[in-house]
Coordinates of N, CA, C and O in Angstrom, one line a residue:
M180 N 21.4 151.7 78.3 CA 20.2 151.6 77.6 C 19.4 150.4 78.2 O 19.9 149.4 78.5
R181 N 18.1 150.7 78.3 CA 17.2 149.6 78.8 C 16.0 149.5 77.8 O 15.6 150.4 77.2
T182 N 15.5 148.3 77.7 CA 14.4 148.0 76.8 C 13.2 147.5 77.7 O 13.4 147.0 78.7
G183 N 12.0 147.7 77.1 CA 10.8 147.3 77.8 C 9.7 147.1 76.9 O 9.8 147.2 75.7
L184 N 8.5 146.9 77.4 CA 7.3 146.6 76.7 C 6.2 147.5 77.2 O 6.0 147.7 78.4
Q185 N 5.5 148.1 76.3 CA 4.3 149.0 76.6 C 3.1 148.4 75.9 O 3.2 148.1 74.7
A186 N 2.0 148.2 76.6 CA 0.8 147.7 76.0 C -0.3 148.7 76.1 O -0.5 149.4 77.1
Y187 N -1.1 148.8 75.0 CA -2.3 149.7 74.9 C -3.5 148.8 75.0 O -3.7 148.0 74.1
V188 N -4.3 149.0 76.0 CA -5.5 148.2 76.2 C -6.7 149.0 76.5 O -6.6 150.2 76.9
R189 N -7.9 148.4 76.3 CA -9.1 149.1 76.8 C -9.4 148.5 78.2 O -9.3 147.3 78.4
G190 N -9.7 149.3 79.1 CA -9.9 148.9 80.5 C -8.6 148.8 81.3 O -8.3 147.8 81.9
S191 N -7.8 149.8 81.2 CA -6.5 149.8 81.8 C -6.5 149.6 83.3 O -5.6 148.9 83.9
V192 N -7.5 150.1 84.0 CA -7.6 149.9 85.4 C -7.8 148.5 85.8 O -7.1 147.9 86.6
E193 N -8.7 147.8 85.1 CA -9.0 146.4 85.3 C -7.7 145.6 84.9 O -7.4 144.6 85.5
A194 N -7.1 146.0 83.8 CA -5.9 145.2 83.3 C -4.8 145.3 84.3 O -4.1 144.3 84.6
V195 N -4.6 146.5 84.9 CA -3.5 146.6 86.0 C -3.8 145.7 87.1 O -3.0 144.9 87.6
E196 N -5.1 145.7 87.6 CA -5.5 144.8 88.7 C -5.3 143.3 88.3 O -4.8 142.5 89.1
F197 N -5.7 143.0 87.1 CA -5.6 141.6 86.6 C -4.1 141.1 86.6 O -3.8 140.0 87.1
Y198 N -3.2 141.9 86.0 CA -1.8 141.5 86.0 C -1.1 141.5 87.3 O -0.2 140.7 87.6
Q199 N -1.6 142.4 88.2 CA -1.1 142.4 89.6 C -1.4 141.1 90.2 O -0.6 140.4 90.8
K200 N -2.6 140.6 90.0 CA -3.1 139.3 90.6 C -2.4 138.2 89.9 O -1.9 137.2 90.6
A201 N -2.3 138.2 88.6 CA -1.7 137.1 87.9 C -0.2 136.9 88.2 O 0.3 135.7 88.2
F202 N 0.5 138.0 88.3 CA 2.0 137.9 88.5 C 2.5 138.3 89.8 O 3.7 138.4 90.0
G203 N 1.6 138.7 90.7 CA 2.1 139.3 92.0 C 2.8 140.6 91.8 O 3.7 141.0 92.5
A204 N 2.4 141.3 90.7 CA 3.1 142.5 90.3 C 2.7 143.7 91.2 O 1.6 143.7 91.8
T205 N 3.5 144.7 91.4 CA 3.2 145.9 92.1 C 3.1 147.1 91.1 O 3.9 147.1 90.1
L206 N 2.2 148.0 91.4 CA 2.1 149.2 90.6 C 3.2 150.2 91.0 O 3.3 150.5 92.2
G207 N 3.9 150.6 90.0 CA 5.0 151.6 90.2 C 4.5 153.0 89.7 O 3.3 153.3 89.9
Y208 N 5.4 153.7 89.1 CA 5.1 155.0 88.6 C 3.8 154.9 87.7 O 3.7 154.0 86.9
N209 N 2.9 155.9 87.9 CA 1.7 155.9 87.1 C 1.1 157.3 87.0 O 1.3 158.1 87.8
V210 N 0.5 157.5 85.8 CA -0.2 158.8 85.6 C -1.6 158.4 85.1 O -1.7 157.6 84.2
R211 N -2.6 159.1 85.6 CA -4.0 158.8 85.2 C -4.5 159.9 84.2 O -4.1 161.0 84.3
N212 N -5.4 159.4 83.3 CA -6.1 160.3 82.5 C -7.2 161.0 83.3 O -7.5 160.5 84.4
E213 N -7.9 162.0 82.7 CA -9.0 162.7 83.4 C -10.1 161.7 83.8 O -10.8 161.9 84.8
D214 N -10.3 160.7 83.0 CA -11.4 159.7 83.3 C -11.0 158.6 84.2 O -11.8 157.7 84.5
G215 N -9.8 158.7 84.8 CA -9.4 157.7 85.8 C -8.7 156.5 85.3 O -8.1 155.7 86.0
T216 N -8.7 156.4 83.9 CA -7.9 155.3 83.3 C -6.4 155.7 83.4 O -6.1 156.8 83.7
Y217 N -5.6 154.8 83.0 CA -4.1 155.0 83.0 C -3.6 155.6 81.7 O -3.8 155.0 80.6
M218 N -2.9 156.7 81.8 CA -2.2 157.2 80.7 C -0.9 156.4 80.6 O -0.4 156.0 79.5
H219 N -0.4 156.0 81.8 CA 0.8 155.2 81.9 C 0.9 154.5 83.3 O 0.7 155.2 84.3
A220 N 1.0 153.2 83.3 CA 1.1 152.5 84.6 C 2.2 151.4 84.4 O 2.1 150.6 83.6
E221 N 3.2 151.5 85.3 CA 4.3 150.6 85.3 C 4.0 149.5 86.3 O 3.7 149.7 87.5
L222 N 4.2 148.2 85.9 CA 4.0 147.0 86.8 C 5.4 146.4 86.9 O 6.1 146.1 86.0
Y223 N 5.7 146.1 88.2 CA 7.0 145.5 88.6 C 6.8 144.1 89.2 O 5.8 143.9 89.9
M224 N 7.7 143.3 88.9 CA 7.7 141.9 89.5 C 9.1 141.7 90.0 O 10.1 141.8 89.2
D225 N 9.2 141.3 91.2 CA 10.5 141.1 91.9 C 11.5 142.3 91.6 O 12.7 142.1 91.4
G226 N 10.9 143.5 91.7 CA 11.8 144.7 91.5 C 12.1 145.1 90.1 O 12.8 146.1 89.9
E227 N 11.7 144.3 89.1 CA 12.1 144.5 87.7 C 10.8 144.9 87.0 O 9.7 144.3 87.2
L228 N 10.9 145.8 86.0 CA 9.8 146.2 85.2 C 9.3 145.0 84.4 O 10.0 144.5 83.6
L229 N 8.0 144.7 84.6 CA 7.4 143.6 83.8 C 6.8 144.2 82.5 O 7.1 143.7 81.4
M230 N 6.1 145.3 82.7 CA 5.5 146.0 81.5 C 4.9 147.3 81.9 O 4.7 147.5 83.1
A231 N 4.5 148.1 81.0 CA 3.8 149.3 81.2 C 2.5 149.2 80.4 O 2.4 148.6 79.4
L232 N 1.4 149.8 81.0 CA 0.1 149.8 80.3 C -0.4 151.2 80.1 O -0.2 152.0 81.0
S233 N -1.1 151.4 79.0 CA -1.8 152.7 78.8 C -3.2 152.4 78.2 O -3.4 151.3 77.6
E234 N -4.1 153.3 78.5 CA -5.5 153.1 78.0 C -5.5 153.4 76.5 O -4.9 154.3 76.0
S235 N -6.2 152.5 75.8 CA -6.4 152.7 74.4 C -7.8 153.2 74.1 O -8.7 152.7 74.8
G236 N -8.0 154.1 73.2 CA -9.3 154.5 72.8 C -9.8 155.7 73.6 O -11.0 156.1 73.4
S237 N -9.0 156.4 74.4 CA -9.5 157.6 75.0 C -8.5 158.7 74.7 O -7.3 158.4 74.5
E238 N -9.0 159.9 74.6 CA -8.1 161.0 74.3 C -7.2 161.3 75.5 O -7.6 161.3 76.6
I239 N -5.9 161.4 75.2 CA -4.9 161.6 76.3 C -4.6 163.1 76.4 O -4.4 163.7 75.4
G240 N -4.7 163.6 77.6 CA -4.5 165.0 77.8 C -3.0 165.3 78.3 O -2.7 165.1 79.4
I241 N -2.2 165.7 77.3 CA -0.8 166.0 77.6 C -0.6 167.5 77.2 O -0.7 167.8 76.0
E242 N -0.3 168.3 78.2 CA -0.1 169.7 77.8 C 1.1 169.9 76.9 O 2.1 169.1 77.1
N243 N 1.0 170.8 76.0 CA 2.1 171.1 75.1 C 2.5 170.0 74.2 O 3.6 169.9 73.7
A244 N 1.6 169.0 74.0 CA 1.9 167.9 73.1 C 0.8 167.8 72.1 O -0.3 168.3 72.3
K245 N 1.1 167.2 71.0 CA 0.0 167.0 69.9 C -1.1 166.1 70.5 O -0.8 165.1 71.2
R246 N -2.3 166.6 70.3 CA -3.5 165.8 70.8 C -3.7 164.6 69.8 O -3.6 164.8 68.6
Y247 N -3.8 163.4 70.2 CA -4.0 162.3 69.4 C -4.9 161.3 70.0 O -5.1 161.3 71.2
S248 N -5.3 160.3 69.2 CA -6.2 159.3 69.7 C -5.4 158.0 69.7 O -4.9 157.5 68.7
P249 N -5.2 157.3 70.9 CA -4.4 156.1 71.0 C -5.1 154.9 70.2 O -4.4 153.9 70.0
T250 N -6.3 155.1 69.6 CA -6.8 154.1 68.8 C -6.0 153.9 67.5 O -6.1 152.9 66.8
D251 N -5.2 154.9 67.2 CA -4.3 154.9 66.1 C -3.1 154.0 66.4 O -2.3 153.7 65.5
Y252 N -2.9 153.6 67.6 CA -1.7 152.9 68.1 C -1.9 151.4 67.9 O -2.9 150.8 68.2
P253 N -0.8 150.7 67.6 CA -0.8 149.3 67.6 C -0.9 148.8 69.1 O -0.8 149.7 70.0
T254 N -1.2 147.6 69.4 CA -1.4 147.1 70.7 C -0.2 147.2 71.6 O -0.3 147.4 72.8
M255 N 1.0 146.9 71.1 CA 2.2 146.9 71.9 C 3.4 147.7 71.2 O 3.4 147.8 70.0
N256 N 4.3 148.1 72.0 CA 5.5 148.7 71.4 C 6.7 148.3 72.2 O 6.7 147.8 73.3
F257 N 7.9 148.5 71.6 CA 9.2 148.3 72.2 C 9.6 149.7 72.8 O 9.6 150.7 72.1
C258 N 10.0 149.7 74.0 CA 10.5 150.9 74.7 C 12.0 150.8 74.8 O 12.5 149.8 75.2
V259 N 12.6 151.9 74.5 CA 14.1 152.0 74.7 C 14.4 153.2 75.5 O 14.1 154.3 75.1
Q260 N 15.0 153.0 76.6 CA 15.4 154.1 77.5 C 16.9 154.4 77.3 O 17.7 153.6 77.4
F261 N 17.1 155.7 76.9 CA 18.5 156.1 76.6 C 19.0 156.9 77.8 O 18.2 157.4 78.6
E262 N 20.3 157.1 77.9 CA 20.9 157.9 79.0 C 20.8 159.4 78.7 O 20.8 160.2 79.7
T263 N 20.9 159.8 77.4 CA 20.9 161.2 77.1 C 19.9 161.6 76.1 O 19.4 160.7 75.3
E264 N 19.5 162.9 76.0 CA 18.5 163.4 75.0 C 19.2 163.2 73.6 O 18.5 163.0 72.6
E265 N 20.5 163.4 73.5 CA 21.2 163.3 72.2 C 21.0 161.9 71.6 O 20.9 161.8 70.4
E266 N 21.1 160.9 72.5 CA 20.9 159.5 72.0 C 19.5 159.3 71.5 O 19.3 158.6 70.5
V267 N 18.5 159.9 72.2 CA 17.1 159.8 71.7 C 17.0 160.4 70.4 O 16.4 159.9 69.4
K268 N 17.5 161.6 70.3 CA 17.4 162.4 69.0 C 18.1 161.7 67.8 O 17.5 161.6 66.7
K269 N 19.2 161.1 68.1 CA 19.9 160.3 67.1 C 19.1 159.1 66.6 O 18.9 158.9 65.4
S270 N 18.5 158.4 67.5 CA 17.7 157.3 67.2 C 16.4 157.7 66.4 O 16.0 157.1 65.4
Y271 N 15.8 158.8 66.9 CA 14.6 159.4 66.3 C 14.9 159.7 64.8 O 14.1 159.4 63.9
D272 N 16.0 160.4 64.6 CA 16.3 160.9 63.2 C 16.4 159.7 62.2 O 16.1 159.8 61.1
V273 N 16.8 158.5 62.7 CA 16.9 157.3 61.9 C 15.5 156.7 61.7 O 15.1 156.4 60.6
L274 N 14.8 156.5 62.8 CA 13.5 155.8 62.8 C 12.5 156.5 62.0 O 11.6 155.9 61.5
I275 N 12.5 157.8 61.9 CA 11.5 158.6 61.2 C 11.5 158.5 59.7 O 10.5 158.9 59.0
E276 N 12.5 157.8 59.1 CA 12.6 157.6 57.7 C 11.4 156.8 57.2 O 11.3 155.6 57.6
D277 N 10.6 157.3 56.4 CA 9.4 156.6 55.9 C 8.5 156.1 57.0 O 7.9 155.0 56.9
A278 N 8.5 156.8 58.2 CA 7.7 156.3 59.3 C 6.4 157.0 59.6 O 6.2 158.0 59.0
N279 N 5.6 156.4 60.4 CA 4.4 157.1 60.9 C 4.7 157.6 62.3 O 4.9 156.8 63.2
I280 N 4.8 158.9 62.4 CA 5.2 159.5 63.7 C 3.9 159.7 64.5 O 3.0 160.5 64.1
L281 N 3.7 159.0 65.6 CA 2.5 159.0 66.4 C 2.6 160.2 67.4 O 1.6 160.8 67.8
L282 N 3.8 160.3 68.0 CA 4.0 161.4 68.9 C 5.4 162.0 68.6 O 6.4 161.3 68.8
P283 N 5.4 163.2 68.1 CA 6.7 163.8 67.7 C 7.7 164.0 68.9 O 7.2 164.0 70.1
L284 N 8.9 164.1 68.7 CA 9.9 164.3 69.7 C 9.6 165.4 70.6 O 9.3 166.5 70.1
G285 N 9.6 165.2 71.9 CA 9.3 166.3 72.8 C 9.2 165.8 74.3 O 9.4 164.6 74.5
P286 N 8.8 166.6 75.2 CA 8.7 166.2 76.6 C 7.3 165.7 77.0 O 6.3 166.0 76.4
L287 N 7.3 164.8 78.0 CA 6.1 164.3 78.7 C 6.4 164.5 80.2 O 7.5 164.7 80.6
P288 N 5.4 164.3 81.0 CA 5.6 164.4 82.5 C 6.8 163.6 83.0 O 7.4 163.9 84.0
W289 N 7.1 162.4 82.4 CA 8.1 161.5 82.9 C 9.4 161.5 82.1 O 10.3 160.8 82.4
S290 N 9.4 162.3 81.0 CA 10.6 162.3 80.1 C 10.8 163.7 79.6 O 9.8 164.3 79.1
S291 N 12.0 164.1 79.6 CA 12.3 165.4 79.0 C 12.4 165.3 77.5 O 12.4 166.4 76.8
C292 N 12.5 164.1 76.9 CA 12.7 163.9 75.5 C 12.2 162.5 75.1 O 12.9 161.5 75.5
C293 N 11.1 162.4 74.3 CA 10.6 161.1 74.0 C 9.8 161.2 72.7 O 9.5 162.3 72.2
A294 N 9.5 160.1 72.1 CA 8.7 160.0 70.9 C 8.1 158.6 70.7 O 8.7 157.6 71.2
N295 N 7.0 158.6 69.9 CA 6.4 157.3 69.5 C 6.4 157.3 68.0 O 5.9 158.2 67.3
V296 N 7.0 156.2 67.4 CA 7.2 156.1 66.0 C 6.9 154.7 65.5 O 7.4 153.7 66.1
V297 N 6.1 154.5 64.5 CA 6.0 153.2 63.8 C 6.9 153.3 62.6 O 6.7 154.1 61.7
D298 N 8.0 152.5 62.6 CA 9.0 152.6 61.6 C 8.5 152.0 60.3 O 7.4 151.5 60.2
K299 N 9.4 152.1 59.3 CA 9.0 151.7 57.9 C 8.7 150.2 57.8 O 8.2 149.7 56.8
F300 N 9.1 149.5 58.8 CA 8.9 148.0 58.8 C 7.7 147.6 59.7 O 7.4 146.5 59.9
G301 N 7.0 148.7 60.2 CA 5.8 148.4 61.0 C 6.0 148.2 62.5 O 5.1 147.8 63.2
I302 N 7.3 148.4 63.0 CA 7.6 148.2 64.4 C 7.3 149.5 65.1 O 7.7 150.5 64.7
F303 N 6.6 149.4 66.2 CA 6.2 150.5 67.0 C 7.2 150.7 68.1 O 7.5 149.8 69.0
W304 N 7.9 151.9 68.1 CA 8.9 152.2 69.1 C 8.5 153.4 70.0 O 8.0 154.4 69.5
Y305 N 8.8 153.3 71.3 CA 8.8 154.4 72.2 C 10.2 154.6 72.7 O 10.8 153.7 73.3
I306 N 10.8 155.7 72.3 CA 12.1 156.0 72.7 C 12.1 157.2 73.7 O 11.4 158.2 73.5
Y307 N 13.0 157.2 74.7 CA 12.9 158.2 75.7 C 14.2 158.3 76.6 O 15.0 157.3 76.6
V308 N 14.3 159.4 77.2 CA 15.3 159.5 78.3 C 14.5 159.8 79.6 O 13.5 160.5 79.5
K309 N 14.8 159.1 80.6 CA 14.0 159.3 81.9 C 14.3 160.7 82.5 O 15.4 161.2 82.5
K310 N 13.2 161.4 82.9 CA 13.4 162.7 83.5 C 14.1 162.6 84.8 O 13.8 161.8 85.6
K311 N 15.1 163.5 84.9 CA 15.8 163.6 86.2 C 15.1 164.5 87.1 O 14.6 165.5 86.8
N312 N 15.0 164.0 88.4 CA 14.3 164.8 89.4 C 15.2 165.9 90.0 O 16.3 165.9 90.1

């Protein structure tokens, strides 16, 4: 299992450039929204994931997923990468108790099984298994 940080910002393209300059970070895996902003952008420092950024305030186009507005999202979340879909589902089943489900369990371009949940304590979680190529 790996943990990480995801931030939702306005001006994701500028933010990526800013953090690249501030930390000498390199842009890794990324997916753009139709408007050119980042749906997901991973920044690495010394080969390690520093953070991921996503545009806040624009409609995200994800086929076969619930359409939602990221303005409903808190600014940051904790990301937990599991080894198997079963581990993701087990965590999801616990986290959804009295939770606000922002993105129900399902696939995205970079994950065969993931979800966004704000748990009953107000903690925002992104849980996923990395898609195998």
